[in-house]
């Protein structure tokens, strides 16, 4: 009899991510960037950006079922306040570690988890959020500007903090190697807050970052802590 060939398995395709748009050359207008991490129901998510006249100038969606990471940068030719809209066709927003983050001319506009119900809008620049009826808008705490460059020496420290809805319970501080508090923050409004602050540290050595919760239950939802150890985060030796 003729030899029977071994059965062959169909090739298994590698996971595919949606195409990532690159900047279209040097931007003579305003650079807009979106980074979007969907949950496993990425096919429910869509978004668009409107210019000041209400015209849709950029949009995205129709992603595959499953988690998708989208990182796209576009050049806006129009000035003025734009409106970013993100929608969920099922009406329940995103769950888990899903989030979206917007930049305008290199500055962070908002960093938000996926708890927006059937959708929300964000002003660009500005970061004011108008939630759909299914949810309530998070508060945007004042964003501290860098206190000068570190060109003359020192070490740049940056903190991005997304609180849960109990942002008024959160506070933090940075101690130098001698235990002196050199930077601190807190007293945020009740509600979700996004803090993005950059400071210049004049001292070398190991610093200690402390984050505290006055209620004692930490943060919930899409918030995360990286490099934590019993509530403290220790920097590398800054020498």
Short mmCIF file of C-alpha atoms in Angstrom, two decimals:
data_model
loop_
_atom_site.label_atom_id
_atom_site.label_comp_id
_atom_site.label_asym_id
_atom_site.label_seq_id
_atom_site.Cartn_x
_atom_site.Cartn_y
_atom_site.Cartn_z
CA UNK A 1 0.00 0.00 0.00
CA UNK A 2 1.07 3.61 -0.53
CA UNK A 3 2.64 5.23 2.54
CA UNK A 4 0.22 7.22 4.64
CA UNK A 5 1.59 10.73 5.26
CA UNK A 6 1.60 12.00 8.82
CA UNK A 7 -1.17 14.50 9.48
CA UNK A 8 0.05 18.05 9.37
CA UNK A 9 -1.18 20.76 11.67
CA UNK A 10 -2.33 23.97 10.14
CA UNK A 11 0.11 26.77 10.88
CA UNK A 12 -0.83 28.70 13.99
CA UNK A 13 -0.77 32.42 13.24
CA UNK A 14 0.94 34.73 15.67
CA UNK A 15 -1.37 37.13 17.55
CA UNK A 16 -1.90 40.23 15.50
CA UNK A 17 -2.18 43.74 16.79
CA UNK A 18 -3.99 46.48 14.89
CA UNK A 19 -1.76 48.59 12.67
CA UNK A 20 0.08 51.31 14.56
CA UNK A 21 0.11 54.69 12.85
CA UNK A 22 3.43 56.46 12.74
CA UNK A 23 3.81 60.23 12.72
CA UNK A 24 3.33 61.45 9.16
CA UNK A 25 6.65 63.26 8.89
CA UNK A 26 7.49 66.41 10.82
CA UNK A 27 4.39 68.00 12.30
CA UNK A 28 3.80 71.65 11.49
CA UNK A 29 0.55 71.63 13.48
CA UNK A 30 -0.16 69.88 16.79
CA UNK A 31 0.86 66.32 17.60
CA UNK A 32 -1.90 64.09 18.99
CA UNK A 33 -1.10 60.67 20.43
CA UNK A 34 -3.41 57.94 21.73
CA UNK A 35 -2.34 54.80 23.58
CA UNK A 36 -5.24 52.42 24.12
CA UNK A 37 -5.15 49.05 25.85
CA UNK A 38 -8.47 47.28 25.44
CA UNK A 39 -9.84 44.43 27.51
CA UNK A 40 -10.71 41.09 25.91
CA UNK A 41 -13.73 42.67 24.22
CA UNK A 42 -11.67 44.97 22.02
CA UNK A 43 -14.19 44.60 19.21
CA UNK A 44 -16.65 46.70 21.25
CA UNK A 45 -14.36 49.74 21.45
CA UNK A 46 -14.25 52.67 19.04
CA UNK A 47 -13.06 56.27 19.24
CA UNK A 48 -12.84 59.47 17.26
CA UNK A 49 -11.35 62.96 17.47
CA UNK A 50 -13.36 65.99 16.37
CA UNK A 51 -11.91 69.37 15.41
CA UNK A 52 -13.34 72.61 16.88
CA UNK A 53 -16.03 72.62 14.17
CA UNK A 54 -17.26 69.12 15.06
CA UNK A 55 -15.67 67.40 12.06
CA UNK A 56 -14.19 63.95 12.69
CA UNK A 57 -10.51 64.17 11.76
CA UNK A 58 -9.23 60.85 13.20
CA UNK A 59 -11.05 57.70 14.21
CA UNK A 60 -10.44 54.10 15.13
CA UNK A 61 -12.26 50.90 15.96
CA UNK A 62 -13.32 47.62 14.39
CA UNK A 63 -10.53 45.90 16.33
CA UNK A 64 -10.32 42.11 16.59
CA UNK A 65 -12.02 40.27 19.43
CA UNK A 66 -9.53 40.02 22.30
CA UNK A 67 -7.08 42.39 23.93
CA UNK A 68 -5.54 44.98 21.62
CA UNK A 69 -2.86 47.61 22.17
CA UNK A 70 -3.17 50.65 19.94
CA UNK A 71 -0.49 53.36 19.90
CA UNK A 72 -1.08 55.96 17.22
CA UNK A 73 0.31 59.45 16.62
CA UNK A 74 -1.23 61.96 14.20
CA UNK A 75 -0.58 65.55 13.19
CA UNK A 76 -3.51 67.93 13.62
CA UNK A 77 -3.66 70.81 11.18
CA UNK A 78 -6.30 72.76 13.13
CA UNK A 79 -5.82 74.84 16.27
CA UNK A 80 -8.29 75.18 19.10
CA UNK A 81 -10.01 72.70 21.39
CA UNK A 82 -10.64 69.24 19.94
CA UNK A 83 -12.96 66.60 21.40
CA UNK A 84 -11.94 62.99 21.92
CA UNK A 85 -14.78 60.47 22.14
CA UNK A 86 -14.44 56.85 23.21
CA UNK A 87 -17.41 54.49 22.91
CA UNK A 88 -18.33 50.97 23.94
CA UNK A 89 -20.98 49.25 21.84
CA UNK A 90 -22.05 46.94 24.68
CA UNK A 91 -22.30 49.85 27.11
CA UNK A 92 -20.18 48.47 29.96
CA UNK A 93 -16.80 50.09 29.31
CA UNK A 94 -13.57 48.17 29.74
CA UNK A 95 -12.42 46.06 32.67
CA UNK A 96 -9.18 44.75 34.19
CA UNK A 97 -5.97 46.53 33.23
CA UNK A 98 -7.53 48.29 30.23
CA UNK A 99 -6.85 52.01 29.90
CA UNK A 100 -6.38 54.87 27.48
CA UNK A 101 -3.91 57.75 27.54
CA UNK A 102 -3.85 60.93 25.44
CA UNK A 103 -1.00 63.34 24.67
CA UNK A 104 -1.17 66.76 22.97
CA UNK A 105 2.12 68.27 21.77
CA UNK A 106 3.96 65.85 24.04
CA UNK A 107 2.00 66.72 27.18
CA UNK A 108 -0.27 64.19 28.89
CA UNK A 109 -3.93 65.21 28.62
CA UNK A 110 -5.48 62.29 30.50
CA UNK A 111 -4.70 58.77 31.66
CA UNK A 112 -7.88 56.87 32.44
CA UNK A 113 -9.06 53.36 33.09
CA UNK A 114 -11.86 51.82 31.08
CA UNK A 115 -14.70 52.44 33.52
CA UNK A 116 -16.67 54.80 31.29
CA UNK A 117 -19.88 52.86 30.63
CA UNK A 118 -21.06 53.37 27.09
CA UNK A 119 -18.64 56.22 26.49
CA UNK A 120 -17.20 59.58 27.46
CA UNK A 121 -15.68 62.67 25.87
CA UNK A 122 -12.45 64.50 26.72
CA UNK A 123 -11.36 67.98 25.65
CA UNK A 124 -7.96 68.10 23.93
CA UNK A 125 -6.01 69.89 25.25
CA UNK A 126 -7.50 70.52 28.65
CA UNK A 127 -8.49 67.07 29.87
CA UNK A 128 -12.04 67.95 30.98
CA UNK A 129 -14.15 64.80 30.96
CA UNK A 130 -17.85 64.57 30.20
CA UNK A 131 -19.09 61.09 30.95
CA UNK A 132 -22.01 59.39 29.28
CA UNK A 133 -25.13 59.06 31.47
CA UNK A 134 -23.95 55.59 32.50
CA UNK A 135 -21.04 56.99 34.55
CA UNK A 136 -19.77 60.02 36.41
CA UNK A 137 -16.81 62.13 35.32
CA UNK A 138 -13.51 61.85 37.16
CA UNK A 139 -11.97 64.99 38.61
CA UNK A 140 -8.73 66.18 37.14
CA UNK A 141 -6.40 67.24 39.91
CA UNK A 142 -4.02 70.07 39.10
CA UNK A 143 -1.03 68.75 37.18
CA UNK A 144 2.23 70.04 38.56
CA UNK A 145 4.58 71.45 35.95
CA UNK A 146 8.27 70.57 36.05
CA UNK A 147 10.10 72.89 38.46
CA UNK A 148 12.84 73.73 36.03
CA UNK A 149 15.15 71.46 34.16
CA UNK A 150 17.93 69.40 35.70
CA UNK A 151 20.44 70.80 33.24
CA UNK A 152 22.53 72.25 36.06
CA UNK A 153 22.72 68.98 37.97
CA UNK A 154 20.34 66.80 39.93
CA UNK A 155 18.06 63.94 39.06
CA UNK A 156 14.66 64.10 37.41
CA UNK A 157 11.84 62.39 39.32
CA UNK A 158 8.46 61.85 37.69
CA UNK A 159 5.25 60.43 39.15
CA UNK A 160 2.13 59.38 37.24
CA UNK A 161 -0.67 58.51 39.65
CA UNK A 162 -4.21 57.45 38.69
CA UNK A 163 -6.38 57.23 41.80
CA UNK A 164 -9.64 55.37 42.20
CA UNK A 165 -12.88 57.20 43.03
CA UNK A 166 -11.60 57.91 46.56
CA UNK A 167 -8.75 60.15 45.50
CA UNK A 168 -9.16 62.29 48.63
CA UNK A 169 -7.77 59.36 50.68
CA UNK A 170 -4.44 59.24 48.80
CA UNK A 171 -1.24 61.05 49.70
CA UNK A 172 2.43 60.50 48.93
CA UNK A 173 5.91 61.82 49.64
CA UNK A 174 9.54 61.41 48.60
CA UNK A 175 12.27 61.25 51.23
CA UNK A 176 15.95 61.92 50.54
CA UNK A 177 18.66 59.56 51.89
CA UNK A 178 18.57 61.40 55.26
CA UNK A 179 14.82 60.86 55.70
CA UNK A 180 13.84 64.45 54.87
CA UNK A 181 10.64 64.91 52.86
CA UNK A 182 11.63 66.74 49.66
CA UNK A 183 8.41 66.35 47.59
CA UNK A 184 4.87 65.51 48.65
CA UNK A 185 1.34 65.46 47.33
CA UNK A 186 -2.21 64.79 48.43
CA UNK A 187 -5.37 66.62 49.44
CA UNK A 188 -6.90 65.72 46.06
CA UNK A 189 -10.63 66.11 45.37
CA UNK A 190 -13.02 63.26 46.05
CA UNK A 191 -13.32 61.22 42.86
CA UNK A 192 -10.86 59.86 40.31
CA UNK A 193 -7.76 62.02 39.81
CA UNK A 194 -4.82 61.81 37.45
CA UNK A 195 -1.57 63.35 38.67
CA UNK A 196 1.50 63.76 36.46
CA UNK A 197 4.28 65.69 38.15
CA UNK A 198 7.99 66.06 37.44
CA UNK A 199 10.52 67.43 39.92
CA UNK A 200 14.29 67.89 40.06
CA UNK A 201 16.02 66.21 43.00
CA UNK A 202 19.20 67.91 44.16
CA UNK A 203 20.40 65.06 46.38
CA UNK A 204 22.14 61.84 45.30
CA UNK A 205 21.72 58.42 46.85
CA UNK A 206 18.72 56.20 47.50
CA UNK A 207 15.39 58.02 47.90
CA UNK A 208 12.20 56.50 49.28
CA UNK A 209 8.74 56.99 47.79
CA UNK A 210 5.83 56.49 50.19
CA UNK A 211 2.19 56.29 49.19
CA UNK A 212 -0.51 56.27 51.84
CA UNK A 213 -4.25 55.66 52.05
CA UNK A 214 -6.05 57.30 54.95
CA UNK A 215 -8.85 54.71 54.91
CA UNK A 216 -6.38 51.85 54.83
CA UNK A 217 -7.78 49.85 51.91
CA UNK A 218 -5.52 51.03 49.08
CA UNK A 219 -6.89 51.76 45.60
CA UNK A 220 -9.26 49.63 43.56
CA UNK A 221 -10.32 49.25 39.95
CA UNK A 222 -7.80 49.91 37.19
CA UNK A 223 -5.14 51.40 39.46
CA UNK A 224 -1.77 49.71 39.77
CA UNK A 225 1.40 50.09 41.80
CA UNK A 226 4.77 49.16 40.33
CA UNK A 227 7.81 48.31 42.42
CA UNK A 228 5.99 48.45 45.74
CA UNK A 229 7.34 46.87 48.88
CA UNK A 230 5.14 47.12 52.00
CA UNK A 231 3.82 50.44 50.78
CA UNK A 232 7.25 51.89 49.96
CA UNK A 233 9.04 52.17 46.62
CA UNK A 234 12.82 52.58 46.75
CA UNK A 235 14.61 54.31 43.88
CA UNK A 236 17.88 53.12 42.49
CA UNK A 237 21.04 54.73 43.80
CA UNK A 238 21.02 58.19 42.18
CA UNK A 239 24.78 58.70 42.02
#
